[in-house]
mmCIF file of C-alpha atoms in Angstrom:
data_model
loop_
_atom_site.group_PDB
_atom_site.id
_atom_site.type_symbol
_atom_site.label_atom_id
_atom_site.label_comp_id
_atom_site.label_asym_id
_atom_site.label_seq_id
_atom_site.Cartn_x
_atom_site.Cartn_y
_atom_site.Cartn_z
ATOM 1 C CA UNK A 269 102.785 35.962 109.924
ATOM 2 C CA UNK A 270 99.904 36.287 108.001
ATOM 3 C CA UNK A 271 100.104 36.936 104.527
ATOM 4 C CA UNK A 272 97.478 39.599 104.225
ATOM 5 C CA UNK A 273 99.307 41.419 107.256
ATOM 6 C CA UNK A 274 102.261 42.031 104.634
ATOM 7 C CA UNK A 275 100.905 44.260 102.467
ATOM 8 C CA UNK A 276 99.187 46.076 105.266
ATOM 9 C CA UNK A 277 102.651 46.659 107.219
ATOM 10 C CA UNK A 278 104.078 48.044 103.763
ATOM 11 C CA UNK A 279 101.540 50.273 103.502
ATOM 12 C CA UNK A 280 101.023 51.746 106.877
ATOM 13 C CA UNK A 281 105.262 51.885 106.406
ATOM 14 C CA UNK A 282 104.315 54.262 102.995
ATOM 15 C CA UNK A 283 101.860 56.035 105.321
ATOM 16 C CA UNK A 284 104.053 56.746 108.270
ATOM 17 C CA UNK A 285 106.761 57.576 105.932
ATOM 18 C CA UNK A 286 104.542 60.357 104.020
ATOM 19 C CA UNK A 287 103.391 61.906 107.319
ATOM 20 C CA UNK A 288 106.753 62.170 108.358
ATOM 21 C CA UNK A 289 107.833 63.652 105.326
ATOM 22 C CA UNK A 290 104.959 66.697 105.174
ATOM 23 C CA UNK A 291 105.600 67.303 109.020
ATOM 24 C CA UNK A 292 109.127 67.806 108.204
ATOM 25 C CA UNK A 293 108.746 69.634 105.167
ATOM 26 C CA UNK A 294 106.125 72.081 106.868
ATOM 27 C CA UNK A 295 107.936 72.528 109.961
ATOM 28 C CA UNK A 296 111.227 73.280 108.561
ATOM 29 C CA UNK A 297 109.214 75.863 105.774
ATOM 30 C CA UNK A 298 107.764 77.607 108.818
ATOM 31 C CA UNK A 299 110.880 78.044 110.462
ATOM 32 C CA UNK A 300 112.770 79.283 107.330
ATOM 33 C CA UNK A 301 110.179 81.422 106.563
ATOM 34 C CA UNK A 302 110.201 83.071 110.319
ATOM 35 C CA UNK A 303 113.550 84.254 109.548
ATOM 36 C CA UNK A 304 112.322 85.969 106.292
ATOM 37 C CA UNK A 305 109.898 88.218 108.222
ATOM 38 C CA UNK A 306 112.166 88.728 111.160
ATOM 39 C CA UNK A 307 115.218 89.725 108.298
ATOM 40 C CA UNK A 308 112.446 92.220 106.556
ATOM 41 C CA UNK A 309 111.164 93.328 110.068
ATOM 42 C CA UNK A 310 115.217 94.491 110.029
ATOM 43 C CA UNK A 311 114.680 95.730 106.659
ATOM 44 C CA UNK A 312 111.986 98.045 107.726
ATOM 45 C CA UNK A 313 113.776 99.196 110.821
ATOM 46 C CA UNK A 314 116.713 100.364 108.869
ATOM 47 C CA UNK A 315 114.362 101.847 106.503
ATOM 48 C CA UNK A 316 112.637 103.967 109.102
ATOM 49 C CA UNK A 317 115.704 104.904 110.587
ATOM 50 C CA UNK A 318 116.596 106.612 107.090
ATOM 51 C CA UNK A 319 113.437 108.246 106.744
ATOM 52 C CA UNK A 320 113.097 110.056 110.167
ATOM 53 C CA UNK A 321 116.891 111.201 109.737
ATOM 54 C CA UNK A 322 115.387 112.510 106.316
ATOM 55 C CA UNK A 323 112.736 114.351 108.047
ATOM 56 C CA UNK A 324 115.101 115.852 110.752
ATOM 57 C CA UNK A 325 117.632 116.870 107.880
ATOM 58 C CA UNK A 326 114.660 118.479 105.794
ATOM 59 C CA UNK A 327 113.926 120.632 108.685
ATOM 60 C CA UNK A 328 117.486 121.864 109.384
ATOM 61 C CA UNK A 329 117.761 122.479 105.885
ATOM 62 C CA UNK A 330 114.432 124.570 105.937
ATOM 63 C CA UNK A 331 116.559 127.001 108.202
ATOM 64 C CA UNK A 332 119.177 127.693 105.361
ATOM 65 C CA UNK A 333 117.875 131.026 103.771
ATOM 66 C CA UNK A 334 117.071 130.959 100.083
ATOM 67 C CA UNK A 335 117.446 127.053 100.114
ATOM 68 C CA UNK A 336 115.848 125.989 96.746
ATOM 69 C CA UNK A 337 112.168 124.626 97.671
ATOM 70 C CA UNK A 338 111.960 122.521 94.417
ATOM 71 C CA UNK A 339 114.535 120.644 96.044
ATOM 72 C CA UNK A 340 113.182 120.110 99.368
ATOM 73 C CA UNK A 341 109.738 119.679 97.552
ATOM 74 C CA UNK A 342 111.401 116.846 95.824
ATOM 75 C CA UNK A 343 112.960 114.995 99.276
ATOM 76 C CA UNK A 344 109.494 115.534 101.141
ATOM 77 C CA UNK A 345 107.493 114.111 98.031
ATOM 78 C CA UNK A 346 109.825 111.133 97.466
ATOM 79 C CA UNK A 347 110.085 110.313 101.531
ATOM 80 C CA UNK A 348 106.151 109.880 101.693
ATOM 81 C CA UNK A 349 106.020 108.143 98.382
ATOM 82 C CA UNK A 350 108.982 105.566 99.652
ATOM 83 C CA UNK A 351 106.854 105.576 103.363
ATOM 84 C CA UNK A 352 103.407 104.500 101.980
ATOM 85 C CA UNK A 353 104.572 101.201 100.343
ATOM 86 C CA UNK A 354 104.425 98.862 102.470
ATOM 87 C CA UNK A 355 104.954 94.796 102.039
ATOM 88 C CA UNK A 356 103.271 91.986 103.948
ATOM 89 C CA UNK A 357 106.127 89.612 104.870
ATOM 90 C CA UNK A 358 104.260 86.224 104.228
ATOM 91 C CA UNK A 359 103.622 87.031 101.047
ATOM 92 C CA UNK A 360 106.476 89.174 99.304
ATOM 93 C CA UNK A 361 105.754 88.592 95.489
ATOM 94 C CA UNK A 362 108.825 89.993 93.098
ATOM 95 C CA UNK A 363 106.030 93.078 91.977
ATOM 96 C CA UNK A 364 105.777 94.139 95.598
ATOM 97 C CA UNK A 365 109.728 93.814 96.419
ATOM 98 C CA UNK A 366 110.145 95.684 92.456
ATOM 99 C CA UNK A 367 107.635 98.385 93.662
ATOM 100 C CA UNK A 368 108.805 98.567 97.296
ATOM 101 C CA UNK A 369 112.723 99.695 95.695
ATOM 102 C CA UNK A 370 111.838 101.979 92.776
ATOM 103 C CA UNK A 371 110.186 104.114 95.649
ATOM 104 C CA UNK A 372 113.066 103.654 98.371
ATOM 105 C CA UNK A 373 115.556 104.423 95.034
ATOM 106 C CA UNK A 374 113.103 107.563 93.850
ATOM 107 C CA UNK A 375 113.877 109.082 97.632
ATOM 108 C CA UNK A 376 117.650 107.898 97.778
ATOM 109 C CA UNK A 377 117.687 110.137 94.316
ATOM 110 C CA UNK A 378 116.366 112.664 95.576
ATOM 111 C CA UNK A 379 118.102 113.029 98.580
ATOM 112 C CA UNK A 380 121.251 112.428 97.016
ATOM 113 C CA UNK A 381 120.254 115.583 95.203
ATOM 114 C CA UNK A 382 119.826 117.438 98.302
ATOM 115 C CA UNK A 383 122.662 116.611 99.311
ATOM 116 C CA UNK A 384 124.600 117.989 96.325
ATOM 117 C CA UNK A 385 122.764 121.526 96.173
ATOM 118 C CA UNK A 386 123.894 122.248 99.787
ATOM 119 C CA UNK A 387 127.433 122.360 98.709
ATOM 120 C CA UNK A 388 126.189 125.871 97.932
ATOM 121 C CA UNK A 389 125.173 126.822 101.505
ATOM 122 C CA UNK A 390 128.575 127.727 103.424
ATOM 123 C CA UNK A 391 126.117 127.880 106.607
ATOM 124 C CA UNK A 392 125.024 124.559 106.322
ATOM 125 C CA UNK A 393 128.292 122.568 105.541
ATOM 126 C CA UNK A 394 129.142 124.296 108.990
ATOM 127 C CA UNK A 395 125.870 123.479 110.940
ATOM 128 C CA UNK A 396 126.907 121.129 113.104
ATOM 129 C CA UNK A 397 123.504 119.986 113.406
ATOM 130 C CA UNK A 398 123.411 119.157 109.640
ATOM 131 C CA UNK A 399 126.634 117.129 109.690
ATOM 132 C CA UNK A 400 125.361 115.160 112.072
ATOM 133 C CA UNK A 401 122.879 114.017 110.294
ATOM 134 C CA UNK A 402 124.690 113.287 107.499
ATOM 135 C CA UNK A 403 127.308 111.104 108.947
ATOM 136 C CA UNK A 404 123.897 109.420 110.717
ATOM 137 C CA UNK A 405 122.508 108.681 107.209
ATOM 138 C CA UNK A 406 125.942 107.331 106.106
ATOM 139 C CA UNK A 407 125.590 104.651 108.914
ATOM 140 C CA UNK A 408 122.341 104.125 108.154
ATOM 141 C CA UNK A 409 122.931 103.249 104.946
ATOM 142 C CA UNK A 410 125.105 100.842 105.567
ATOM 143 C CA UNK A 411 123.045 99.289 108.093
ATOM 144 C CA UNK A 412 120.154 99.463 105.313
ATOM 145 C CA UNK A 413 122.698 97.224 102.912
ATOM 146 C CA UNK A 414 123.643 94.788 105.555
ATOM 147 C CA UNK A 415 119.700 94.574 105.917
ATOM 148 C CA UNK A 416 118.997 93.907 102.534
ATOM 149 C CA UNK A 417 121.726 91.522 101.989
ATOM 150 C CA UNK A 418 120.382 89.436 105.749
ATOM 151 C CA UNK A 419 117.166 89.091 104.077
ATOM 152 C CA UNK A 420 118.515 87.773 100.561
ATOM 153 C CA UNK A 421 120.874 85.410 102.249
ATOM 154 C CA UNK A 422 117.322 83.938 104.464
ATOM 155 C CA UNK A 423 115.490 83.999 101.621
ATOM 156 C CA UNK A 424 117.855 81.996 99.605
ATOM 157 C CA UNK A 425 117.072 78.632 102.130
ATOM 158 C CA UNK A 426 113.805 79.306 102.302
ATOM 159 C CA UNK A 427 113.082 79.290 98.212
ATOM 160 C CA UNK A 428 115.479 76.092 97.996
ATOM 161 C CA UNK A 429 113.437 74.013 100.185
ATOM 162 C CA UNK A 430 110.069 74.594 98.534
ATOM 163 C CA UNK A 431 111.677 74.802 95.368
ATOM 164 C CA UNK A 432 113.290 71.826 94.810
ATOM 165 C CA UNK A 433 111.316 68.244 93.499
ATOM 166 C CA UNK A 434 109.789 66.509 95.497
ATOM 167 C CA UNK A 435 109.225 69.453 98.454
ATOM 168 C CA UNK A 436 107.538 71.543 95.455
ATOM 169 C CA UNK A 437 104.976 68.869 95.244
ATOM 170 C CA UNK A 438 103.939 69.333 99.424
ATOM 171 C CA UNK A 439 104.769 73.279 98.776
ATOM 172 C CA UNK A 440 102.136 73.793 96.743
ATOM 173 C CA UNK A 441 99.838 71.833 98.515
ATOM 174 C CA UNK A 442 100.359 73.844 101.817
ATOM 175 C CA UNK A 443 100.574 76.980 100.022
ATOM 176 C CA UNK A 444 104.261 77.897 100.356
ATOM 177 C CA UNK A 445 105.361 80.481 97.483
ATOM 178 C CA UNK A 446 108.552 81.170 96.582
ATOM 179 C CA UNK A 447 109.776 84.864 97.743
ATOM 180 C CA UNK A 448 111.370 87.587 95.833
ATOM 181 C CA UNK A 449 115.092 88.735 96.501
ATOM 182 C CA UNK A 450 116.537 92.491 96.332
ATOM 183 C CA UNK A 451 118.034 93.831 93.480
ATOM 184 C CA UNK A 452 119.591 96.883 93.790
ATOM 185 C CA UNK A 453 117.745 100.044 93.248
ATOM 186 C CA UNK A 454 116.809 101.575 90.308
ATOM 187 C CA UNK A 455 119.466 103.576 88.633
ATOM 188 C CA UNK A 456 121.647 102.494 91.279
ATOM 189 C CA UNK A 457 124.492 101.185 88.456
ATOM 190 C CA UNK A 458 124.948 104.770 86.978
ATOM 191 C CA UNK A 459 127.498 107.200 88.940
ATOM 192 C CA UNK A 460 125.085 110.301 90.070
ATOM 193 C CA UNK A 461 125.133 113.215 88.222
ATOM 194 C CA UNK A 462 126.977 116.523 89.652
ATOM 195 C CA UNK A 463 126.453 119.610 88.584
ATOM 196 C CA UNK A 464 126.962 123.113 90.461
ATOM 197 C CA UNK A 465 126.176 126.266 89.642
ATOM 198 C CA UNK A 466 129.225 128.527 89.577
ATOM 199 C CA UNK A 467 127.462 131.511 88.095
ATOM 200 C CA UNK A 468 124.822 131.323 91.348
ATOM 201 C CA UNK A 469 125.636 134.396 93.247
ATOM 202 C CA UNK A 470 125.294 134.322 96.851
#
C-alpha cells in the first residue's frame, strides 16, 4: 500500500465517521422531538375538553336565578384569556410554557370559584345536568395531569440528547433548542380559599 493512501483512508474513516454521527444525531432529535408535539397535541386536547365543559357549565349555571354575574363574568373572562394563548410545538421556549399556565391556572381559579358559590344554589347541586358536568371536569382534569406529565416525561429525552457534550455541538448547528417542562400552575401549592356566606338570604 501506498504510503500517501494512509492518511487518506484515516481521513475519509474521520469523514464517514462524522457523517454518521450528525445523521444519527439528527434523526434520533427528529424523532424525539415528534413525540413532544404529538404529547402537547394531547395537551391541547385535554385542554379543550376542559374549556367546552366550562362553556356548557357556564350556561347551565346562567339558568340558576340570581346567580352572581361577577362570578360568571370572572369564568367567561378567564376561559377566553386561557383559550387565546396558544404555543407552537417546535418551538416551546420556558416564557411561552410560563405564559401558557398562569392563564390555564387564572381560569382553573376562577372556576374553582364557581364552583364554591354554587354551594348556595339548592337548585343547582340538584340539576342533574350540572353534576354532570362536574364529575366530567373531574375526569378531565385528571386526563389534563396525565397530559402534562406525558409531555414532561418526552421532553425529558428529547433535552438530554441535545443537551449533553458532544450532541450540543451538532444541536446547535442544526438548530435544535432545548424545550421547557410544566411546572405546576400558579398558586397551585396554596389550599383554595372557602368562604360562604351564611348571612345570604335566599
Amino acid at each position: 500500500m501506498k504510503k500517501w493512501l494512509v492518511p487518506v483512508l484515516i481521513i475519509g474513516v474521520i469523514i464517514f465517521a462524522g457523517y454518521r454521527w450528525a445523521v444519527g444525531f439528527n434523526n434520533t432529535a427528529v424523532k424525539l422531538n415528534e413525540n413532544i408535539s404529538e404529547s402537547w397535541g394531547n395537551v391541547q386536547t385535554a385542554y379543550q375538553r376542559r374549556g367546552d365543559l366550562i362553556g356548557n357549565l357556564v350556561n347551565t349555571v346562567k339558568g340558576a336565578s340570581d346567580f352572581e354575574k361577577s362570578t360568571l363574568t370572572a369564568v367567561i373572562n378567564a376561559r377566553a384569556k386561557a383559550t387565546s394563548v396558544t404555543i407552537d410545538p417546535t418551538n416551546i421556549t420556558p416564557q411561552q410554557l410560563a405564559n401558557f399556565n398562569k392563564a390555564q391556572g387564572g381560569l382553573s381559579g376562577a372556576l374553582k370559584s364557581l364552583l364554591v358559590t354554587v354551594e348556595r344554589y339548592p337548585e343547582l347541586k340538584a340539576n342533574q345536568n350540572f353534576l354532570k358536568l362536574q364529575d366530567e371536569l373531574a375526569s378531565t382534569e385528571n386526563q389534563i395531569l396525565t397530559a402534562r406529565t406525558r409531555f414532561n416525561e418526552a421532553t425529558k429525552p428529547y433535552n438530554t440528547h441535545v443537551k449533553t457534550f458532544p450532541n450540543s455541538i451538532l444541536a446547535g448547528l442544526f438548530n435544535f433548542e432545548g424545550k421547557a417542562y410544566f411546572d405546576a400552575e400558579p398558586g397551585s401549592d396554596k389550599a383554595p380559599e372557602v368562604k360562604f356566606d351564611f348571612d345570604k338570604k335566599d
